[in-house]
Coordinates of C-alpha atoms and ligand atoms in Angstrom, one line a residue:
M90 CA -32.1 14.6 27.4
E91 CA -30.2 17.1 29.4
I92 CA -29.0 15.1 32.4
K93 CA -25.6 16.3 33.6
F94 CA -23.5 14.7 36.3
E95 CA -21.5 17.8 37.5
R96 CA -18.8 17.6 40.1
F97 CA -16.0 19.7 41.6
H98 CA -12.8 18.1 42.8
L99 CA -11.4 19.8 45.9
Q100 CA -8.1 19.0 47.6
A101 CA -6.6 19.8 51.0
D102 CA -2.8 19.7 51.5
L103 CA -1.4 19.1 55.0
R104 CA 1.6 17.5 56.8
S105 CA 0.3 14.4 58.4
P106 CA 1.3 13.2 61.9
L107 CA 0.4 9.7 60.6
K108 CA 3.1 9.9 57.9
E109 CA 6.0 11.5 59.9
F110 CA 4.7 14.9 58.9
A111 CA 5.2 14.3 55.2
T112 CA 2.9 16.5 53.0
I113 CA -0.2 14.6 51.8
S114 CA -3.2 15.6 49.7
V115 CA -6.8 14.7 50.8
P116 CA -9.4 14.9 48.0
T117 CA -13.1 15.8 48.5
E118 CA -15.7 15.8 45.7
V119 CA -18.7 18.1 45.6
R120 CA -21.5 16.7 43.3
I121 CA -24.5 18.5 42.0
D122 CA -27.8 16.6 41.7
P123 CA -28.8 16.6 38.0
L124 CA -32.5 17.4 38.9
T125 CA -32.6 19.5 42.0
K126 CA -29.1 21.1 41.6
R127 CA -28.6 20.4 45.3
R128 CA -24.9 19.8 46.4
S129 CA -23.4 16.8 48.2
R130 CA -19.9 16.5 49.6
I131 CA -18.3 13.1 49.2
V132 CA -15.4 12.6 51.6
T133 CA -12.8 9.8 51.2
W134 CA -12.4 9.0 54.9
G135 CA -14.8 7.5 57.4
L136 CA -14.8 6.8 61.1
P137 CA -14.2 3.2 61.9
S138 CA -17.2 1.0 62.8
Q139 CA -17.6 0.0 66.5
G140 CA -19.1 -3.3 65.6
K141 CA -22.7 -4.6 66.1
F142 CA -24.7 -3.2 69.0
D143 CA -26.5 -5.8 71.2
F144 CA -30.1 -4.7 71.5
T145 CA -31.2 -7.5 74.0
Q146 CA -31.4 -5.2 77.1
M147 CA -33.0 -2.3 75.2
A148 CA -35.7 -4.6 73.7
E149 CA -36.3 -6.3 77.0
E150 CA -36.8 -3.1 79.0
S151 CA -39.2 -1.6 76.5
K152 CA -41.4 -4.6 75.5
G153 CA -45.1 -4.5 76.2
C154 CA -45.4 -1.2 74.3
F155 CA -48.6 0.1 72.7
F156 CA -47.7 -1.7 69.5
C157 CA -47.1 -5.1 71.1
P158 CA -49.8 -7.7 70.3
E159 CA -51.4 -7.6 73.8
N160 CA -52.0 -3.8 73.5
V161 CA -52.4 -2.9 69.8
F162 CA -56.1 -3.7 69.5
L163 CA -56.9 -2.2 72.9
K164 CA -54.9 0.9 73.3
T165 CA -54.4 2.4 69.8
P166 CA -56.8 4.9 68.1
Q167 CA -59.4 3.8 65.5
F168 CA -60.2 5.4 62.1
I169 CA -63.4 7.4 61.7
N170 CA -66.2 5.4 60.2
E171 CA -66.0 7.1 56.8
I172 CA -62.5 5.7 56.4
A173 CA -62.6 2.3 58.1
P174 CA -65.8 1.3 60.0
E175 CA -63.9 -1.7 61.3
G176 CA -61.6 0.7 63.2
R177 CA -58.2 -0.5 62.2
I178 CA -57.0 -1.8 58.8
R179 CA -55.2 -5.2 58.9
R180 CA -53.3 -7.3 56.4
G181 CA -51.4 -10.4 57.7
R182 CA -49.3 -9.2 60.6
A183 CA -49.6 -5.5 59.8
V184 CA -52.1 -3.3 61.6
G185 CA -52.9 0.3 60.6
F186 CA -54.6 3.0 62.7
P187 CA -54.6 6.8 63.1
N188 CA -51.6 8.3 64.9
L189 CA -52.6 9.7 68.4
N190 CA -50.1 12.5 67.7
P191 CA -50.5 13.4 64.0
M192 CA -48.4 16.0 62.3
G193 CA -50.9 17.1 59.6
T194 CA -54.3 16.4 58.1
Y195 CA -54.0 12.6 58.0
G196 CA -51.4 10.8 60.0
S197 CA -51.5 7.0 60.5
V198 CA -49.2 4.4 62.0
V199 CA -48.8 0.9 60.5
V200 CA -47.4 -1.6 63.0
L201 CA -45.4 -4.0 60.8
C202 CA -45.3 -7.1 63.0
P203 CA -46.0 -8.5 66.4
D204 CA -42.2 -8.6 67.2
H205 CA -41.3 -5.8 69.5
F206 CA -37.8 -5.6 68.0
L207 CA -36.1 -6.8 64.8
N208 CA -32.5 -6.5 63.8
L209 CA -32.1 -5.2 60.2
N210 CA -31.4 -8.7 58.9
Q211 CA -34.6 -10.0 60.4
F212 CA -37.0 -7.8 58.3
T213 CA -38.6 -9.9 55.5
Q214 CA -40.1 -9.1 52.2
E215 CA -43.5 -10.4 53.4
I216 CA -43.4 -8.0 56.4
Y217 CA -43.0 -5.0 54.1
E218 CA -45.5 -6.4 51.6
E219 CA -48.2 -6.5 54.3
G220 CA -47.2 -3.1 55.8
L221 CA -47.1 -1.3 52.5
S222 CA -50.4 -2.9 51.4
V223 CA -52.1 -1.5 54.5
S224 CA -50.4 1.9 53.9
V225 CA -51.7 1.9 50.3
D226 CA -55.2 0.9 51.5
I227 CA -55.2 3.8 54.0
I228 CA -54.3 6.2 51.3
R229 CA -56.9 4.8 48.9
R230 CA -59.7 4.9 51.4
T231 CA -58.8 8.4 52.6
V232 CA -58.5 9.8 49.0
A233 CA -61.9 8.3 48.3
I234 CA -63.5 10.7 50.8
D235 CA -61.0 13.6 50.4
P236 CA -59.6 13.7 46.8
D237 CA -57.8 17.0 47.5
T238 CA -55.3 15.1 49.7
R239 CA -52.8 14.6 46.8
Y240 CA -49.5 14.5 48.8
W241 CA -48.6 11.5 50.8
H242 CA -45.6 9.9 52.3
I243 CA -45.1 6.4 53.6
S244 CA -42.0 6.5 55.8
Q245 CA -40.2 4.5 58.4
N246 CA -38.1 6.0 61.2
F247 CA -36.2 3.1 62.8
L248 CA -34.6 3.6 66.3
S249 CA -33.9 6.8 68.0
P250 CA -31.1 8.1 65.6
G251 CA -33.9 7.8 62.9
G252 CA -36.2 9.9 65.1
S253 CA -38.4 7.1 66.4
T254 CA -39.7 7.2 70.0
I255 CA -40.9 3.6 69.9
L256 CA -38.6 0.6 69.2
H257 CA -41.4 -1.6 67.8
P258 CA -41.1 -1.5 63.9
H259 CA -43.8 0.7 62.3
L260 CA -44.5 2.9 59.3
Q261 CA -45.9 6.4 59.2
V262 CA -48.4 7.3 56.5
I263 CA -49.0 11.0 56.2
G264 CA -51.2 12.9 53.8
D265 CA -52.0 16.6 53.2
P266 CA -53.5 18.9 50.6
I267 CA -50.2 20.7 50.4
P268 CA -46.7 19.2 49.6
T269 CA -43.7 19.1 51.9
N270 CA -40.6 21.1 50.9
E271 CA -39.0 18.1 49.4
M272 CA -42.1 17.2 47.4
E273 CA -42.4 20.7 46.1
W274 CA -38.7 20.7 45.0
L275 CA -39.2 17.3 43.2
I276 CA -42.4 18.5 41.5
D277 CA -41.0 21.9 40.4
A278 CA -37.7 20.3 39.1
S279 CA -39.5 17.4 37.4
S280 CA -42.0 19.7 35.7
S281 CA -39.3 22.2 34.4
Y282 CA -37.4 19.2 33.0
H283 CA -40.5 18.0 31.3
E284 CA -41.2 21.4 29.8
R285 CA -37.7 21.6 28.4
N286 CA -37.3 18.0 27.2
K287 CA -40.9 16.7 26.7
T288 CA -39.8 13.6 28.6
V289 CA -40.1 12.3 32.2
Y290 CA -36.8 12.9 34.1
W291 CA -37.1 9.7 36.0
N292 CA -37.4 7.5 32.9
D293 CA -34.5 9.4 31.3
L294 CA -32.4 9.0 34.5
A295 CA -33.1 5.2 34.7
Q296 CA -32.1 4.8 31.1
I297 CA -28.9 6.8 31.5
E298 CA -27.9 5.1 34.8
R299 CA -28.6 1.7 33.3
G300 CA -26.2 2.6 30.4
I301 CA -23.4 3.9 32.7
E302 CA -23.8 0.9 35.0
K303 CA -21.9 2.5 37.9
R304 CA -24.9 3.5 40.0
Y305 CA -27.7 1.3 38.6
I306 CA -28.5 -1.6 40.9
K307 CA -31.3 -3.5 39.2
S308 CA -34.8 -3.4 37.7
I309 CA -37.3 -5.5 39.7
G310 CA -41.0 -5.6 38.9
G311 CA -41.3 -2.1 37.4
V312 CA -39.0 -0.5 39.9
H313 CA -35.6 0.9 38.9
W314 CA -33.2 0.6 41.9
F315 CA -30.1 2.9 41.9
V316 CA -27.7 4.8 44.0
S317 CA -27.9 8.6 43.8
F318 CA -25.1 10.5 42.0
A319 CA -25.5 13.3 44.7
P320 CA -27.1 11.7 47.7
I321 CA -28.9 13.7 50.4
G322 CA -28.6 11.0 53.0
F323 CA -26.0 8.4 54.1
N324 CA -25.8 5.2 52.1
E325 CA -28.7 6.4 50.0
V326 CA -30.5 3.9 47.9
C327 CA -33.4 5.0 45.6
G328 CA -36.1 3.3 43.6
T329 CA -38.4 4.9 41.0
V330 CA -41.6 3.1 40.0
E331 CA -42.4 3.2 36.3
G332 CA -45.7 4.6 35.3
H333 CA -46.8 5.7 38.8
G334 CA -46.6 9.1 40.6
S335 CA -49.0 8.1 43.4
A336 CA -49.1 5.1 45.7
T337 CA -52.9 4.8 45.2
N338 CA -52.5 2.7 42.0
L339 CA -49.6 0.5 43.1
R340 CA -50.3 -3.1 42.3
K341 CA -49.0 -6.3 44.1
R342 CA -46.0 -6.4 41.7
E343 CA -44.7 -3.0 42.6
I344 CA -45.4 -3.4 46.3
S345 CA -43.4 -6.6 46.2
S346 CA -40.5 -4.9 44.4
L347 CA -40.4 -2.0 46.8
S348 CA -40.4 -4.5 49.7
R349 CA -37.6 -6.5 48.2
G350 CA -35.5 -3.4 47.6
I351 CA -36.0 -2.2 51.2
V352 CA -35.1 -5.6 52.7
S353 CA -32.1 -6.0 50.4
T354 CA -30.9 -2.5 51.5
L355 CA -31.4 -3.3 55.2
K356 CA -29.4 -6.5 55.0
Y357 CA -26.5 -4.6 53.5
Y358 CA -26.8 -2.0 56.3
H359 CA -26.8 -4.8 58.8
D360 CA -23.6 -6.2 57.4
K361 CA -22.0 -2.8 57.6
N362 CA -22.8 -2.7 61.3
L363 CA -25.5 0.0 60.8
N364 CA -28.7 -0.4 62.7
S365 CA -30.8 2.8 62.2
F366 CA -32.4 4.1 59.0
N367 CA -35.1 6.2 57.4
F368 CA -37.0 5.7 54.3
T369 CA -39.7 7.7 52.5
I370 CA -42.0 6.9 49.5
Y371 CA -43.0 10.2 48.0
S372 CA -46.5 9.8 46.6
I373 CA -47.9 12.7 44.5
S374 CA -51.0 12.5 42.4
G375 CA -51.9 14.7 39.4
E376 CA -48.4 15.5 38.3
T377 CA -47.6 13.8 35.0
S378 CA -43.9 14.7 35.0
Y379 CA -43.3 13.1 38.5
Q380 CA -42.6 9.4 39.1
L381 CA -42.9 7.7 42.5
L382 CA -39.6 7.8 44.3
I383 CA -38.4 5.9 47.4
R384 CA -35.3 7.0 49.2
I385 CA -33.7 4.8 51.9
I386 CA -30.8 6.2 54.0
S387 CA -28.9 4.9 57.0
R388 CA -28.4 6.9 60.2
T389 CA -25.5 6.8 62.6
P390 CA -25.9 3.5 64.4
I391 CA -26.9 3.3 68.1
Q392 CA -23.6 2.6 69.9
P393 CA -21.8 3.6 73.1
Y394 CA -20.9 7.3 72.9
Y395 CA -23.4 7.9 70.1
L396 CA -22.3 10.4 67.4
N397 CA -25.0 12.3 65.5
D398 CA -24.6 12.3 61.7
W399 CA -25.8 15.8 61.2
T400 CA -23.0 18.4 61.6
S401 CA -23.3 22.0 60.8
F402 CA -22.8 21.0 57.1
E403 CA -26.1 19.1 57.0
A404 CA -28.1 21.1 59.6
L405 CA -27.2 24.6 58.5
Q406 CA -25.5 24.4 55.1
S407 CA -28.0 21.9 53.6
E408 CA -25.1 19.9 52.2
L409 CA -24.6 16.2 53.0
T410 CA -21.2 14.9 53.7
S411 CA -21.2 11.3 52.6
D412 CA -18.4 9.0 53.6
I413 CA -18.9 6.5 50.8
V414 CA -18.5 7.2 47.1
P415 CA -21.8 6.4 45.5
E416 CA -20.3 4.1 42.9
E417 CA -18.6 2.0 45.6
L418 CA -21.9 1.8 47.5
C419 CA -23.5 0.5 44.3
S420 CA -20.9 -2.2 43.7
E421 CA -21.1 -3.3 47.3
I422 CA -24.9 -3.4 47.5
R423 CA -25.7 -4.9 44.1
P424 CA -25.2 -8.6 45.3
Y425 CA -27.8 -8.0 48.0
F426 CA -30.5 -7.4 45.3
D427 CA -29.8 -10.8 43.6
Ligands
LIG231 ZN1 -43.8 -3.4 71.2

């Protein structure tokens, strides 16, 4: 195994107005991701939280949207007959249909629940089990008629900081015959690692992180949950599904574990006064060295005088500046997975 956790310690010296202009040193750590070699910058200070935002007015003003129960079966698109002759794919509360504004070959929306708005502590494991089951069903049915569509992502953008135009909780299921940038980087790095070591990076990483204990959260139903050594998003929590590269073969057990991990992470975000997030499940078929990965990140919460979390560091230097040390995040979030 050749997994290295490399880091640079940086330090800034200054005379602080908060300490009567005495000289202080402020440390920063730059970490290099063991697989992709991408850098993250971990800062030791963070802006104070402004408390929880009250969504009552926002939810009231926008309810009755296309995804609300009175409209979802009347005003949303239907699948072509080859994919779903019944038009829309349903499981429990979840309803899946094609996106009216797709961004690729196959783009679907899965409305998670009849509720127009949910706070992060109101999402349940069952809501995600139903939503992910519909997502997997969409992928299976599409791949059955178009096997060249090997690259899929199941994602959630929640609230406007996460890039969502609609408040109503929903997933995006997107498939193409070509990978996204991130997928290509994951495939290339996983396959080079496999060539050099004859092992799967994701299994090796889970084994090492489990031994180190500082960033490994828990194993649930075939999914290893951990905090990234060098995150690419804020409060990043990851899971890797043993024995699967693609979502097409996910069973009830893995879907339940993914749902439980998502809900546990959202409850933690809620307690930290965060309210917006993104997650993506990267589903890639036909790559033996790749193992299904989910990444969940928080976004700057909606609050008065909103502050975007992408500075020139993230947008133009491709370097995340995280304000929580990954090992601290792991110890804080671990109890939420119990
Ligand atoms: Zn709605």
